PDB file of C-alpha atoms and ligand atoms in Angstrom:
ATOM      1  CA  MET E   1     -24.164 -18.580   5.713  1.00 73.00           C
ATOM      2  CA  ASP E   2     -24.146 -15.496   7.104  1.00 94.00           C
ATOM      3  CA  MET E   3     -21.061 -13.910   8.621  1.00 95.00           C
ATOM      4  CA  GLN E   4     -20.962 -15.269  12.596  1.00 97.00           C
ATOM      5  CA  ALA E   5     -21.222 -18.793  11.063  1.00 97.00           C
ATOM      6  CA  ALA E   6     -19.053 -18.612   9.514  1.00 97.00           C
ATOM      7  CA  VAL E   7     -16.966 -16.761  12.199  1.00 97.00           C
ATOM      8  CA  ARG E   8     -17.714 -20.257  14.153  1.00 97.00           C
ATOM      9  CA  ALA E   9     -16.929 -22.860  11.453  1.00 97.00           C
ATOM     10  CA  LEU E  10     -13.334 -21.234  11.424  1.00 97.00           C
ATOM     11  CA  LEU E  11     -13.111 -21.173  14.811  1.00 97.00           C
ATOM     12  CA  ALA E  12     -14.278 -24.443  14.967  1.00 97.00           C
ATOM     13  CA  GLY E  13     -12.068 -24.972  11.941  1.00 97.00           C
ATOM     14  CA  VAL E  14      -9.025 -24.419  14.436  1.00 97.00           C
ATOM     15  CA  GLY E  15      -9.642 -26.243  17.078  1.00 97.00           C
ATOM     16  CA  GLU E  16     -11.129 -24.206  19.156  1.00 97.00           C
ATOM     17  CA  ASP E  17     -14.519 -24.092  20.965  1.00 97.00           C
ATOM     18  CA  PRO E  18     -16.779 -21.832  19.755  1.00 95.00           C
ATOM     19  CA  GLY E  19     -18.997 -21.585  22.241  1.00 94.00           C
ATOM     20  CA  ARG E  20     -16.087 -20.779  25.460  1.00 96.00           C
ATOM     21  CA  GLU E  21     -17.131 -18.293  27.404  1.00 96.00           C
ATOM     22  CA  GLY E  22     -14.130 -16.314  25.777  1.00 95.00           C
ATOM     23  CA  LEU E  23     -14.894 -17.186  22.057  1.00 97.00           C
ATOM     24  CA  ASP E  24     -18.933 -16.216  22.404  1.00 96.00           C
ATOM     25  CA  LYS E  25     -19.101 -12.872  21.702  1.00 96.00           C
ATOM     26  CA  THR E  26     -16.127 -13.026  19.214  1.00 97.00           C
ATOM     27  CA  PRO E  27     -17.943 -13.469  15.648  1.00 97.00           C
ATOM     28  CA  GLU E  28     -19.881 -10.874  16.388  1.00 97.00           C
ATOM     29  CA  ARG E  29     -17.027  -8.887  16.985  1.00 97.00           C
ATOM     30  CA  VAL E  30     -15.769  -9.870  13.921  1.00 97.00           C
ATOM     31  CA  GLU E  31     -18.671  -9.530  11.986  1.00 97.00           C
ATOM     32  CA  LYS E  32     -18.585  -5.654  13.406  1.00 97.00           C
ATOM     33  CA  ALA E  33     -14.819  -5.050  12.514  1.00 97.00           C
ATOM     34  CA  LEU E  34     -14.615  -6.733   9.393  1.00 96.00           C
ATOM     35  CA  LYS E  35     -17.826  -4.708   8.242  1.00 96.00           C
ATOM     36  CA  PHE E  36     -15.193  -1.798   9.240  1.00 96.00           C
ATOM     37  CA  LEU E  37     -12.407  -2.795   7.908  1.00 96.00           C
ATOM     38  CA  THR E  38     -14.154  -3.032   4.692  1.00 96.00           C
ATOM     39  CA  SER E  39     -16.934   0.102   4.973  1.00 97.00           C
ATOM     40  CA  GLY E  40     -14.492   1.032   1.449  1.00 97.00           C
ATOM     41  CA  TYR E  41     -16.989  -0.512  -0.828  1.00 96.00           C
ATOM     42  CA  HIS E  42     -19.417   1.256   0.445  1.00 95.00           C
ATOM     43  CA  GLN E  43     -18.137   4.977  -0.211  1.00 96.00           C
ATOM     44  CA  ASP E  44     -17.644   6.860  -3.192  1.00 96.00           C
ATOM     45  CA  PRO E  45     -13.835   8.084  -4.159  1.00 96.00           C
ATOM     46  CA  LYS E  46     -15.660  10.529  -6.677  1.00 96.00           C
ATOM     47  CA  ALA E  47     -17.746  12.415  -4.720  1.00 96.00           C
ATOM     48  CA  LEU E  48     -15.891  13.013  -2.319  1.00 96.00           C
ATOM     49  CA  ILE E  49     -13.384  14.863  -4.897  1.00 95.00           C
ATOM     50  CA  ASN E  50     -15.983  16.247  -6.456  1.00 94.00           C
ATOM     51  CA  GLU E  51     -17.541  18.122  -3.018  1.00 94.00           C
ATOM     52  CA  ALA E  52     -13.997  20.004  -2.677  1.00 94.00           C
ATOM     53  CA  LEU E  53     -12.801  20.772  -6.103  1.00 95.00           C
ATOM     54  CA  PHE E  54     -11.467  24.698  -5.816  1.00 94.00           C
ATOM     55  CA  THR E  55     -10.387  26.955  -8.491  1.00 94.00           C
ATOM     56  CA  VAL E  56      -6.743  28.059  -8.058  1.00 91.00           C
ATOM     57  CA  SER E  57      -3.713  29.151 -10.040  1.00 92.00           C
ATOM     58  CA  TYR E  58      -1.119  27.488  -8.095  1.00 90.00           C
ATOM     59  CA  ASP E  59       0.888  25.136 -10.397  1.00 89.00           C
ATOM     60  CA  GLU E  60       3.472  23.910  -8.335  1.00 94.00           C
ATOM     61  CA  MET E  61       3.783  20.196  -6.811  1.00 96.00           C
ATOM     62  CA  VAL E  62       1.096  19.706  -3.982  1.00 96.00           C
ATOM     63  CA  ILE E  63       2.333  16.575  -2.067  1.00 96.00           C
ATOM     64  CA  ILE E  64       0.403  15.038   1.149  1.00 97.00           C
ATOM     65  CA  LYS E  65       2.960  12.721   2.941  1.00 95.00           C
ATOM     66  CA  ASP E  66       3.155  10.084   5.758  1.00 96.00           C
ATOM     67  CA  ILE E  67      -0.444   9.081   5.601  1.00 97.00           C
ATOM     68  CA  ASP E  68      -1.657   6.954   7.594  1.00 97.00           C
ATOM     69  CA  VAL E  69      -2.544   3.067   4.978  1.00 98.00           C
ATOM     70  CA  PHE E  70      -4.329   0.696   7.293  1.00 98.00           C
ATOM     71  CA  SER E  71      -5.740  -2.236   4.480  1.00 98.00           C
ATOM     72  CA  MET E  72      -6.251  -5.967   4.628  1.00 97.00           C
ATOM     73  CA  CYS E  73      -4.621  -8.336   2.054  1.00 96.00           C
ATOM     74  CA  GLU E  74      -7.146 -10.217   0.222  1.00 97.00           C
ATOM     75  CA  HIS E  75      -4.785 -13.041   0.198  1.00 95.00           C
ATOM     76  CA  HIS E  76      -4.726 -14.133   3.397  1.00 93.00           C
ATOM     77  CA  LEU E  77      -7.056 -11.411   4.959  1.00 95.00           C
ATOM     78  CA  LEU E  78      -4.311 -10.434   7.453  1.00 94.00           C
ATOM     79  CA  PRO E  79      -3.328  -6.530   7.793  1.00 96.00           C
ATOM     80  CA  PHE E  80      -1.089  -4.245   6.006  1.00 96.00           C
ATOM     81  CA  TYR E  81       0.291  -1.368   7.191  1.00 97.00           C
ATOM     82  CA  GLY E  82       2.336   1.636   6.342  1.00 97.00           C
ATOM     83  CA  LYS E  83       2.372   5.041   4.229  1.00 97.00           C
ATOM     84  CA  ALA E  84       1.331   6.846   1.855  1.00 98.00           C
ATOM     85  CA  HIS E  85       2.766  10.023   0.076  1.00 98.00           C
ATOM     86  CA  VAL E  86       1.075  11.540  -2.495  1.00 98.00           C
ATOM     87  CA  ALA E  87       1.291  14.182  -5.004  1.00 98.00           C
ATOM     88  CA  TYR E  88      -0.140  15.834  -7.973  1.00 98.00           C
ATOM     89  CA  ILE E  89       0.567  18.984 -10.229  1.00 97.00           C
ATOM     90  CA  PRO E  90      -2.518  20.756 -10.487  1.00 97.00           C
ATOM     91  CA  ASN E  91      -4.084  21.869 -13.799  1.00 96.00           C
ATOM     92  CA  GLY E  92      -6.501  24.878 -12.903  1.00 95.00           C
ATOM     93  CA  LYS E  93      -7.851  22.874 -10.154  1.00 95.00           C
ATOM     94  CA  VAL E  94      -7.233  21.720  -6.265  1.00 96.00           C
ATOM     95  CA  VAL E  95      -8.664  19.082  -3.782  1.00 96.00           C
ATOM     96  CA  GLY E  96      -9.041  20.062  -0.002  1.00 95.00           C
ATOM     97  CA  LEU E  97      -5.952  18.953   1.362  1.00 95.00           C
ATOM     98  CA  SER E  98      -8.130  16.739   4.121  1.00 95.00           C
ATOM     99  CA  LYS E  99      -9.609  14.717   1.436  1.00 97.00           C
ATOM    100  CA  ILE E 100      -6.609  12.768   0.191  1.00 98.00           C
ATOM    101  CA  PRO E 101      -6.257  10.920   3.330  1.00 98.00           C
ATOM    102  CA  ARG E 102     -10.068  10.181   3.175  1.00 98.00           C
ATOM    103  CA  LEU E 103      -9.118   9.163  -0.221  1.00 98.00           C
ATOM    104  CA  VAL E 104      -6.536   6.794   0.667  1.00 98.00           C
ATOM    105  CA  ASP E 105      -8.794   5.423   3.516  1.00 98.00           C
ATOM    106  CA  MET E 106     -11.948   4.746   1.801  1.00 98.00           C
ATOM    107  CA  PHE E 107      -9.474   2.265  -1.290  1.00 98.00           C
ATOM    108  CA  ALA E 108      -7.299   0.709   1.896  1.00 98.00           C
ATOM    109  CA  ARG E 109     -10.771  -0.154   3.648  1.00 98.00           C
ATOM    110  CA  ARG E 110     -11.728  -2.770   1.295  1.00 98.00           C
ATOM    111  CA  LEU E 111     -10.028  -6.611   0.372  1.00 98.00           C
ATOM    112  CA  GLN E 112      -6.582  -5.300  -1.539  1.00 98.00           C
ATOM    113  CA  VAL E 113      -3.479  -5.961  -2.923  1.00 98.00           C
ATOM    114  CA  GLN E 114      -0.982  -2.980  -2.157  1.00 98.00           C
ATOM    115  CA  GLU E 115       0.243  -2.767  -6.177  1.00 98.00           C
ATOM    116  CA  ARG E 116      -4.108  -2.364  -6.729  1.00 98.00           C
ATOM    117  CA  LEU E 117      -4.509   0.162  -3.772  1.00 98.00           C
ATOM    118  CA  THR E 118      -1.961   2.617  -5.299  1.00 98.00           C
ATOM    119  CA  THR E 119      -2.941   2.594  -8.421  1.00 98.00           C
ATOM    120  CA  GLN E 120      -6.901   3.409  -7.361  1.00 98.00           C
ATOM    121  CA  ILE E 121      -5.710   5.867  -5.207  1.00 98.00           C
ATOM    122  CA  ALA E 122      -3.190   7.715  -8.265  1.00 98.00           C
ATOM    123  CA  GLU E 123      -6.008   7.553 -11.075  1.00 98.00           C
ATOM    124  CA  MET E 124      -8.951   8.464  -8.828  1.00 98.00           C
ATOM    125  CA  ILE E 125      -6.774  11.978  -8.566  1.00 98.00           C
ATOM    126  CA  GLU E 126      -5.598  11.965 -11.934  1.00 98.00           C
ATOM    127  CA  GLU E 127      -9.588  11.216 -13.318  1.00 97.00           C
ATOM    128  CA  THR E 128     -11.197  13.534 -10.408  1.00 96.00           C
ATOM    129  CA  ILE E 129      -8.311  16.733 -10.443  1.00 96.00           C
ATOM    130  CA  GLN E 130      -6.812  15.938 -14.092  1.00 96.00           C
ATOM    131  CA  PRO E 131      -3.603  17.332 -13.089  1.00 97.00           C
ATOM    132  CA  ARG E 132      -0.952  17.560 -15.038  1.00 97.00           C
ATOM    133  CA  GLY E 133       0.778  14.657 -12.904  1.00 97.00           C
ATOM    134  CA  VAL E 134       0.120  12.235 -10.034  1.00 98.00           C
ATOM    135  CA  GLY E 135       2.092   9.840  -8.158  1.00 98.00           C
ATOM    136  CA  VAL E 136       1.889   8.218  -5.695  1.00 98.00           C
ATOM    137  CA  VAL E 137       3.955   6.069  -3.010  1.00 97.00           C
ATOM    138  CA  ILE E 138       3.359   3.102  -0.759  1.00 97.00           C
ATOM    139  CA  GLU E 139       5.610   1.924   2.293  1.00 96.00           C
ATOM    140  CA  ALA E 140       4.197  -0.788   3.698  1.00 96.00           C
ATOM    141  CA  MET E 141       4.225  -4.212   5.917  1.00 94.00           C
ATOM    142  CA  HIS E 142       1.794  -7.480   5.683  1.00 93.00           C
ATOM    143  CA  PHE E 143       1.713  -8.982   8.670  1.00 92.00           C
ATOM    144  CA  CYS E 144       1.544 -12.056   5.869  1.00 90.00           C
ATOM    145  CA  MET E 145       4.933 -11.887   5.554  1.00 88.00           C
ATOM    146  CA  ILE E 146       6.121 -10.761   8.834  1.00 87.00           C
ATOM    147  CA  MET E 147       3.836 -12.658  11.382  1.00 84.00           C
ATOM    148  CA  ARG E 148       4.633 -16.331   8.985  1.00 79.00           C
ATOM    149  CA  GLY E 149       8.384 -15.738  10.371  1.00 70.00           C
ATOM    150  CA  VAL E 150      10.812 -16.977   7.166  1.00 63.00           C
ATOM    151  CA  GLU E 151      12.864 -14.145   8.010  1.00 61.00           C
ATOM    152  CA  LYS E 152      11.016 -11.531   6.750  1.00 64.00           C
ATOM    153  CA  GLN E 153       9.810  -9.737   9.879  1.00 69.00           C
ATOM    154  CA  ASN E 154      11.647  -6.319   8.721  1.00 77.00           C
ATOM    155  CA  SER E 155      10.731  -6.300   4.793  1.00 85.00           C
ATOM    156  CA  VAL E 156       8.979  -3.445   3.376  1.00 90.00           C
ATOM    157  CA  ALA E 157       7.151  -3.668   0.515  1.00 93.00           C
ATOM    158  CA  VAL E 158       7.354  -0.298  -1.904  1.00 95.00           C
ATOM    159  CA  THR E 159       4.721   0.572  -4.482  1.00 97.00           C
ATOM    160  CA  SER E 160       4.472   3.231  -6.815  1.00 97.00           C
ATOM    161  CA  CYS E 161       1.540   4.768  -9.574  1.00 97.00           C
ATOM    162  CA  MET E 162       3.516   7.357 -11.240  1.00 97.00           C
ATOM    163  CA  LEU E 163       0.743   9.237 -14.141  1.00 98.00           C
ATOM    164  CA  GLY E 164       1.592  12.070 -16.737  1.00 97.00           C
ATOM    165  CA  GLY E 165       4.473  14.949 -15.345  1.00 96.00           C
ATOM    166  CA  PHE E 166       5.440  12.357 -13.143  1.00 97.00           C
ATOM    167  CA  ARG E 167       5.751   9.661 -15.334  1.00 96.00           C
ATOM    168  CA  GLU E 168       7.251  11.750 -18.246  1.00 96.00           C
ATOM    169  CA  ARG E 169       9.688  13.799 -16.638  1.00 95.00           C
ATOM    170  CA  GLN E 170      12.432  12.500 -14.517  1.00 95.00           C
ATOM    171  CA  PRO E 171      13.136  15.956 -12.735  1.00 95.00           C
ATOM    172  CA  THR E 172       9.455  16.128 -11.564  1.00 95.00           C
ATOM    173  CA  ARG E 173       9.672  12.277 -10.040  1.00 94.00           C
ATOM    174  CA  GLU E 174      12.571  12.718  -8.089  1.00 94.00           C
ATOM    175  CA  GLU E 175      11.381  16.223  -6.700  1.00 94.00           C
ATOM    176  CA  PHE E 176       8.705  14.174  -5.091  1.00 95.00           C
ATOM    177  CA  LEU E 177      10.575  11.003  -4.052  1.00 93.00           C
ATOM    178  CA  SER E 178      13.139  13.527  -2.192  1.00 93.00           C
ATOM    179  CA  LEU E 179      10.617  15.645  -0.929  1.00 90.00           C
ATOM    180  CA  ILE E 180       9.163  12.753   0.719  1.00 91.00           C
ATOM    181  CA  ARG E 181      12.432  11.190   1.896  1.00 80.00           C
ATOM    182  CA  PHE E 182      11.725   7.828   1.069  1.00 61.00           C
ATOM    183  CA  HIS E 183      14.251   6.057   3.144  1.00 55.00           C
ATOM    184  CA  GLY E 184      12.981   2.262   3.294  1.00 52.00           C
ATOM    185  CA  ARG E 185      10.922   1.821   6.957  1.00 52.00           C
ATOM    186  CA  PRO E 186       7.141   3.153   6.954  1.00 53.00           C
ATOM    187  CA  GLY E 187       7.005   5.123   9.722  1.00 49.00           C
ATOM    188  CA  VAL E 188      10.457   5.732  10.679  1.00 42.00           C
TER     189      VAL E 188
HETATM  190 ZN1   ZN S   8      -1.301 -11.834   2.407  1.00 75.04          ZN
END
């Protein structure tokens, strides 16, 4: 079954008439939107990082914080959104700063669970930049929790992945967490 036929089946499944005027073009739009929201499957994060690696003597923490994250939970096919904070300590190499938000997008534009998204970003940075350590924190709100009620409207899921120095050295981890001033709500 192609995607548009599948969307028509879904519409009929919820009791709608897929042929009525307002829904006529919906399967086409949904297919287009879904293909964009999952375009990360067809992009190569390693190539993205490798094309912008630079040799430097800088060895302090590099932090890119408040990166917008828009992804879709693989359990409900509903969005989750929030902020990602990424840090690493270079070991002779840095990557162009603009590549980090693009790396986040590449993994976010797939069907995800927040925990795996967090780990994939950290592990890709570890593998390609080979830093002394890397830390990733994501704070996000999940529509599958918000929209289904049960008094979960304001809950924020926080996930983190700490590797190398961020895992082994508590002061490093604390420096990262204080610099992103984590306060438990995305975008606030
Ligand atoms: Zn979900």
